[in-house]
Amino acid sequence: MIYLLLVFSIGILLGLLLKNREREFKGDSSLNVSVILMIFFMGASIGSSEAIRESALSIGLQSLVFLISTLFGSASFAYLWWRWASD
Amino acid sequence: MLLALTGGILLGAVFPSYSDSYSLYGQAFLYILIFVIGISVGASTETLRRALKVLKRDVLLLPLFSISGALFGGIIAGVLTGVPLKISLAVAAGLGWYSLAGPMLSVVSPAWGALAFLSNIGREILSFSLIPLLKGKKGPLVPMAMGGATAMDTTMPMITRFSGEEYVLGALYNGMVLSMMVPLLIGFILSM
């Protein structure tokens, strides 16, 4: 993960250098292709793991708990902040 | 996106013996993606600087509360499901960006990757359903916080409809800041 953060930082530095040449940088298409290939290989890793296939229901239920609690966590903190800021 | 995921799952199920290669290729594309995201972030600093000049304090500090709330929710979910704290926080730090959070957690384990992908894609879908139901009753900031990192793209039309046209820049700013924070937060949490 340290290497990922390093790669991210190098990207930001390059982006800062390129910021006046946004039209020359065609980042969108490479972003889309990388995302699709990455999702594809993530799917292949998931599909090749028998343990994950067997625990699909449990992962599904866990993700339901996560999506509800993170969404309501963000929403309630934002609501409390809005109430406090508008007083 | 779902086609790519389904195709990948089928490939993995049919040829499970190549699991190491799938993981390796996935990581290679993750590095490319993170690099390209970094460039986009660096190149969009001017937009952020402009937003910082005109936005009010309540919107400016909203990303802080969106992130804190999501991480708090992640801790609660971790306690309820028995998922380790570090993984729970990393899943929550996806902030709705499923296409990045899933593959980043796949580096640790494909099972955590699947959990991050599903919970973050679910967060986006649930936001689509709940933002219209709220009809702005809980204030203009809640729809932006619910949208998370997607507030700058997919959920933006709904946010502007239910929070008001004057919040377009706020939604863009919130989505941009959260999108910048996702790779940093997940990377930081997983390297702890």
Coordinates of C-alpha atoms in Angstrom, one line a residue:
Chain A
M1 CA 0.0 0.0 0.0
I2 CA 2.9 2.3 0.6
Y3 CA 3.9 1.9 -3.1
L4 CA 0.3 2.7 -4.1
L5 CA 0.5 5.9 -2.1
L6 CA 3.9 6.7 -3.7
V7 CA 2.5 6.1 -7.2
F8 CA -0.5 8.3 -6.3
S9 CA 1.8 11.1 -5.1
I10 CA 3.9 10.9 -8.3
G11 CA 0.7 11.1 -10.3
I12 CA -0.4 14.2 -8.4
L13 CA 2.9 15.9 -9.0
L14 CA 2.7 15.1 -12.7
G15 CA -0.9 16.4 -12.7
L16 CA 0.3 19.7 -11.2
L17 CA 2.8 20.0 -13.9
L18 CA 0.2 19.2 -16.6
K19 CA -2.6 21.4 -15.1
N20 CA -2.2 24.1 -17.8
R21 CA -2.3 21.4 -20.5
E22 CA -5.5 19.6 -19.5
R23 CA -6.6 19.3 -23.1
E24 CA -3.4 17.6 -24.1
F25 CA -3.8 15.0 -21.3
K26 CA -6.4 12.4 -22.3
G27 CA -6.8 10.8 -18.9
D28 CA -10.4 9.8 -19.2
S29 CA -10.0 6.9 -21.7
S30 CA -7.1 5.3 -19.9
L31 CA -9.0 5.7 -16.6
N32 CA -12.0 3.9 -18.1
V33 CA -9.9 1.1 -19.6
S34 CA -7.9 0.6 -16.4
V35 CA -11.1 0.5 -14.3
I36 CA -12.8 -2.1 -16.6
L37 CA -9.7 -4.4 -16.7
M38 CA -9.2 -4.0 -13.0
I39 CA -12.8 -5.0 -12.2
F40 CA -12.5 -7.9 -14.6
F41 CA -9.4 -9.3 -12.9
M42 CA -10.9 -8.6 -9.5
G43 CA -13.9 -10.7 -10.7
A44 CA -11.6 -13.4 -11.9
S45 CA -9.9 -13.5 -8.4
I46 CA -13.3 -13.7 -6.8
G47 CA -14.5 -16.4 -9.2
S48 CA -11.4 -18.5 -8.7
S49 CA -11.8 -18.7 -5.0
E50 CA -14.0 -21.5 -3.8
A51 CA -14.1 -20.1 -0.3
I52 CA -15.6 -16.8 -1.6
R53 CA -18.1 -18.6 -3.8
E54 CA -19.2 -20.7 -0.8
S55 CA -19.5 -17.6 1.5
A56 CA -21.2 -15.4 -1.1
L57 CA -24.4 -15.1 1.0
S58 CA -22.4 -14.1 4.1
I59 CA -20.4 -11.5 2.1
G60 CA -23.7 -10.2 0.7
L61 CA -25.2 -9.8 4.1
Q62 CA -22.1 -8.1 5.5
S63 CA -22.1 -5.7 2.6
L64 CA -25.7 -4.8 3.3
V65 CA -24.8 -3.9 6.9
F66 CA -21.8 -1.9 5.7
L67 CA -23.7 0.1 3.0
I68 CA -26.5 1.0 5.4
S69 CA -24.2 2.0 8.3
T70 CA -21.7 4.0 6.2
L71 CA -24.5 5.8 4.3
F72 CA -26.4 6.7 7.5
G73 CA -23.2 7.6 9.2
S74 CA -22.3 10.2 6.6
A75 CA -25.9 11.4 6.4
S76 CA -26.4 11.8 10.1
F77 CA -23.0 13.6 10.6
A78 CA -23.8 15.9 7.8
Y79 CA -27.3 16.6 9.2
L80 CA -25.9 17.3 12.7
W81 CA -23.2 19.6 11.1
W82 CA -25.9 21.5 9.1
R83 CA -28.1 22.0 12.2
W84 CA -25.1 23.2 14.2
A85 CA -23.8 25.5 11.4
S86 CA -27.2 27.1 10.8
D87 CA -27.8 27.9 14.5
Chain B
M1 CA -18.8 -2.5 -15.3
L2 CA -21.1 -5.3 -14.2
L3 CA -20.4 -7.1 -17.4
A4 CA -16.6 -6.9 -16.7
L5 CA -17.2 -8.2 -13.2
T6 CA -19.5 -11.0 -14.3
G7 CA -17.1 -12.0 -17.1
G8 CA -14.2 -12.0 -14.6
I9 CA -16.1 -14.2 -12.2
L10 CA -17.0 -16.7 -14.9
L11 CA -13.4 -16.8 -16.1
G12 CA -12.1 -17.3 -12.6
A13 CA -14.7 -20.0 -12.0
V14 CA -13.9 -21.9 -15.2
F15 CA -10.1 -21.5 -14.9
P16 CA -9.4 -21.3 -11.1
S17 CA -5.8 -22.5 -11.4
Y18 CA -4.7 -19.0 -12.8
S19 CA -5.8 -17.2 -9.6
D20 CA -2.2 -15.9 -9.0
S21 CA -2.1 -14.4 -12.5
Y22 CA -5.5 -12.7 -12.0
S23 CA -4.4 -11.1 -8.8
L24 CA -1.1 -10.0 -10.4
Y25 CA -2.8 -8.4 -13.5
G26 CA -5.4 -6.8 -11.2
Q27 CA -2.7 -5.2 -9.1
A28 CA -0.9 -4.0 -12.3
F29 CA -4.0 -2.2 -13.5
L30 CA -4.6 -0.9 -10.0
Y31 CA -1.2 0.8 -10.1
I32 CA -2.0 2.3 -13.5
L33 CA -5.4 3.5 -12.3
I34 CA -4.0 5.1 -9.1
F35 CA -1.3 6.9 -11.2
V36 CA -3.9 8.2 -13.7
I37 CA -6.2 9.3 -10.8
G38 CA -3.2 11.1 -9.3
I39 CA -2.7 13.0 -12.5
S40 CA -6.4 13.9 -12.6
V41 CA -6.3 15.1 -9.0
G42 CA -3.2 17.2 -9.6
A43 CA -4.7 18.7 -12.8
S44 CA -7.9 19.7 -11.1
T45 CA -6.4 21.7 -8.2
E46 CA -7.4 25.0 -10.0
T47 CA -11.1 24.0 -9.9
L48 CA -10.8 23.3 -6.1
R49 CA -9.0 26.6 -5.5
R50 CA -11.9 28.4 -7.3
A51 CA -14.5 26.5 -5.2
L52 CA -12.6 27.3 -2.0
K53 CA -13.0 31.1 -2.7
V54 CA -16.8 31.1 -3.1
L55 CA -18.2 28.3 -0.9
K56 CA -19.6 28.9 2.5
R57 CA -18.2 27.3 5.7
D58 CA -20.9 24.7 6.0
V59 CA -20.2 23.2 2.6
L60 CA -16.4 23.7 2.9
L61 CA -16.3 21.5 6.0
L62 CA -18.8 19.0 4.7
P63 CA -16.2 16.4 3.4
L64 CA -14.8 16.2 6.9
F65 CA -18.2 15.2 8.3
S66 CA -19.0 12.9 5.4
I67 CA -15.8 11.0 6.0
S68 CA -16.1 10.9 9.8
G69 CA -19.6 9.7 9.5
A70 CA -18.7 6.9 7.0
L71 CA -15.8 5.8 9.2
F72 CA -18.0 5.8 12.3
G73 CA -20.6 3.7 10.3
G74 CA -17.8 1.4 9.3
I75 CA -16.8 0.8 12.9
I76 CA -20.4 0.0 13.8
A77 CA -20.7 -2.4 10.8
G78 CA -17.4 -4.0 11.8
V79 CA -18.7 -4.7 15.3
L80 CA -22.0 -6.0 14.0
T81 CA -20.5 -8.3 11.4
G82 CA -17.2 -9.3 13.1
V83 CA -15.1 -7.9 10.2
P84 CA -11.6 -6.7 11.5
L85 CA -11.5 -3.0 12.4
K86 CA -8.8 -2.2 9.8
I87 CA -10.9 -3.8 7.0
S88 CA -14.1 -2.2 8.2
L89 CA -12.5 1.2 8.1
A90 CA -11.0 0.6 4.7
V91 CA -14.4 -0.6 3.3
A92 CA -16.1 2.5 4.7
A93 CA -13.3 4.7 3.3
G94 CA -14.5 3.7 -0.2
L95 CA -17.1 6.5 0.2
G96 CA -19.2 5.0 -2.6
W97 CA -16.3 4.6 -5.1
Y98 CA -16.8 0.9 -5.6
S99 CA -14.6 0.6 -8.7
L100 CA -11.5 1.7 -6.7
A101 CA -12.3 0.4 -3.2
G102 CA -13.0 -3.2 -4.4
P103 CA -9.8 -3.7 -6.3
M104 CA -7.7 -1.9 -3.6
L105 CA -9.0 -4.3 -0.9
S106 CA -8.6 -7.2 -3.3
V107 CA -4.9 -6.7 -2.8
V108 CA -5.3 -7.8 0.8
S109 CA -7.9 -10.6 0.0
P110 CA -10.4 -11.1 -2.8
A111 CA -13.1 -11.7 -0.1
W112 CA -12.5 -8.2 1.3
G113 CA -12.4 -6.8 -2.2
A114 CA -15.9 -8.3 -2.9
L115 CA -17.2 -6.9 0.4
A116 CA -15.8 -3.4 -0.5
F117 CA -17.2 -3.6 -4.0
L118 CA -20.7 -4.7 -3.0
S119 CA -21.0 -2.3 -0.1
N120 CA -19.9 0.7 -2.1
I121 CA -22.0 -0.1 -5.1
G122 CA -24.9 -0.6 -2.8
R123 CA -24.2 2.8 -1.2
E124 CA -24.6 4.4 -4.6
I125 CA -27.8 2.6 -5.4
L126 CA -29.3 3.3 -1.9
S127 CA -28.4 7.0 -2.3
F128 CA -30.3 7.1 -5.6
S129 CA -33.4 5.7 -3.8
L130 CA -33.1 7.8 -0.6
I131 CA -32.2 11.2 -1.9
P132 CA -35.6 11.7 -3.6
L133 CA -37.4 10.4 -0.5
L134 CA -35.8 13.0 1.7
K135 CA -37.0 15.8 -0.6
G136 CA -34.5 18.1 1.0
K137 CA -36.3 17.8 4.4
K138 CA -33.1 17.1 6.3
G139 CA -31.2 20.1 4.8
P140 CA -29.2 20.6 1.7
L141 CA -26.0 18.9 2.9
V142 CA -27.4 15.4 3.6
P143 CA -27.9 14.5 -0.1
M144 CA -24.3 15.6 -0.8
A145 CA -23.0 13.5 2.1
M146 CA -25.0 10.5 1.0
G147 CA -23.7 10.8 -2.6
G148 CA -20.1 10.5 -1.2
A149 CA -17.5 10.4 -3.9
T150 CA -20.2 10.1 -6.5
A151 CA -21.6 13.6 -5.7
M152 CA -19.4 15.0 -8.5
D153 CA -20.8 12.7 -11.2
T154 CA -23.6 10.1 -11.0
T155 CA -25.6 11.5 -8.0
M156 CA -25.0 15.1 -8.9
P157 CA -28.2 15.6 -10.9
M158 CA -30.3 14.4 -8.0
I159 CA -28.4 16.4 -5.5
T160 CA -28.9 19.6 -7.5
R161 CA -32.6 18.8 -7.8
F162 CA -33.2 18.1 -4.1
S163 CA -30.6 20.5 -2.5
G164 CA -31.1 23.3 -5.0
E165 CA -29.2 24.6 -8.1
E166 CA -27.0 26.8 -5.8
Y167 CA -25.4 23.6 -4.5
V168 CA -24.0 22.4 -7.8
L169 CA -20.5 23.8 -7.0
G170 CA -20.8 22.4 -3.4
A171 CA -21.6 18.9 -4.8
L172 CA -18.7 19.1 -7.2
Y173 CA -16.4 20.2 -4.4
N174 CA -17.6 17.6 -2.0
G175 CA -17.2 14.8 -4.6
M176 CA -13.8 16.0 -5.6
V177 CA -12.4 16.2 -2.1
L178 CA -13.9 12.8 -1.2
S179 CA -12.5 11.2 -4.5
M180 CA -9.1 12.6 -3.6
M181 CA -9.3 11.2 -0.1
V182 CA -10.4 7.6 -1.1
P183 CA -7.1 6.3 -2.3
L184 CA -5.2 8.1 0.4
L185 CA -7.5 6.9 3.2
I186 CA -7.7 3.2 2.0
G187 CA -3.9 3.2 1.4
F188 CA -3.2 4.7 4.8
I189 CA -5.6 2.5 6.7
L190 CA -4.3 -0.7 5.0
S191 CA -0.7 0.2 5.7
M192 CA -1.3 0.8 9.4

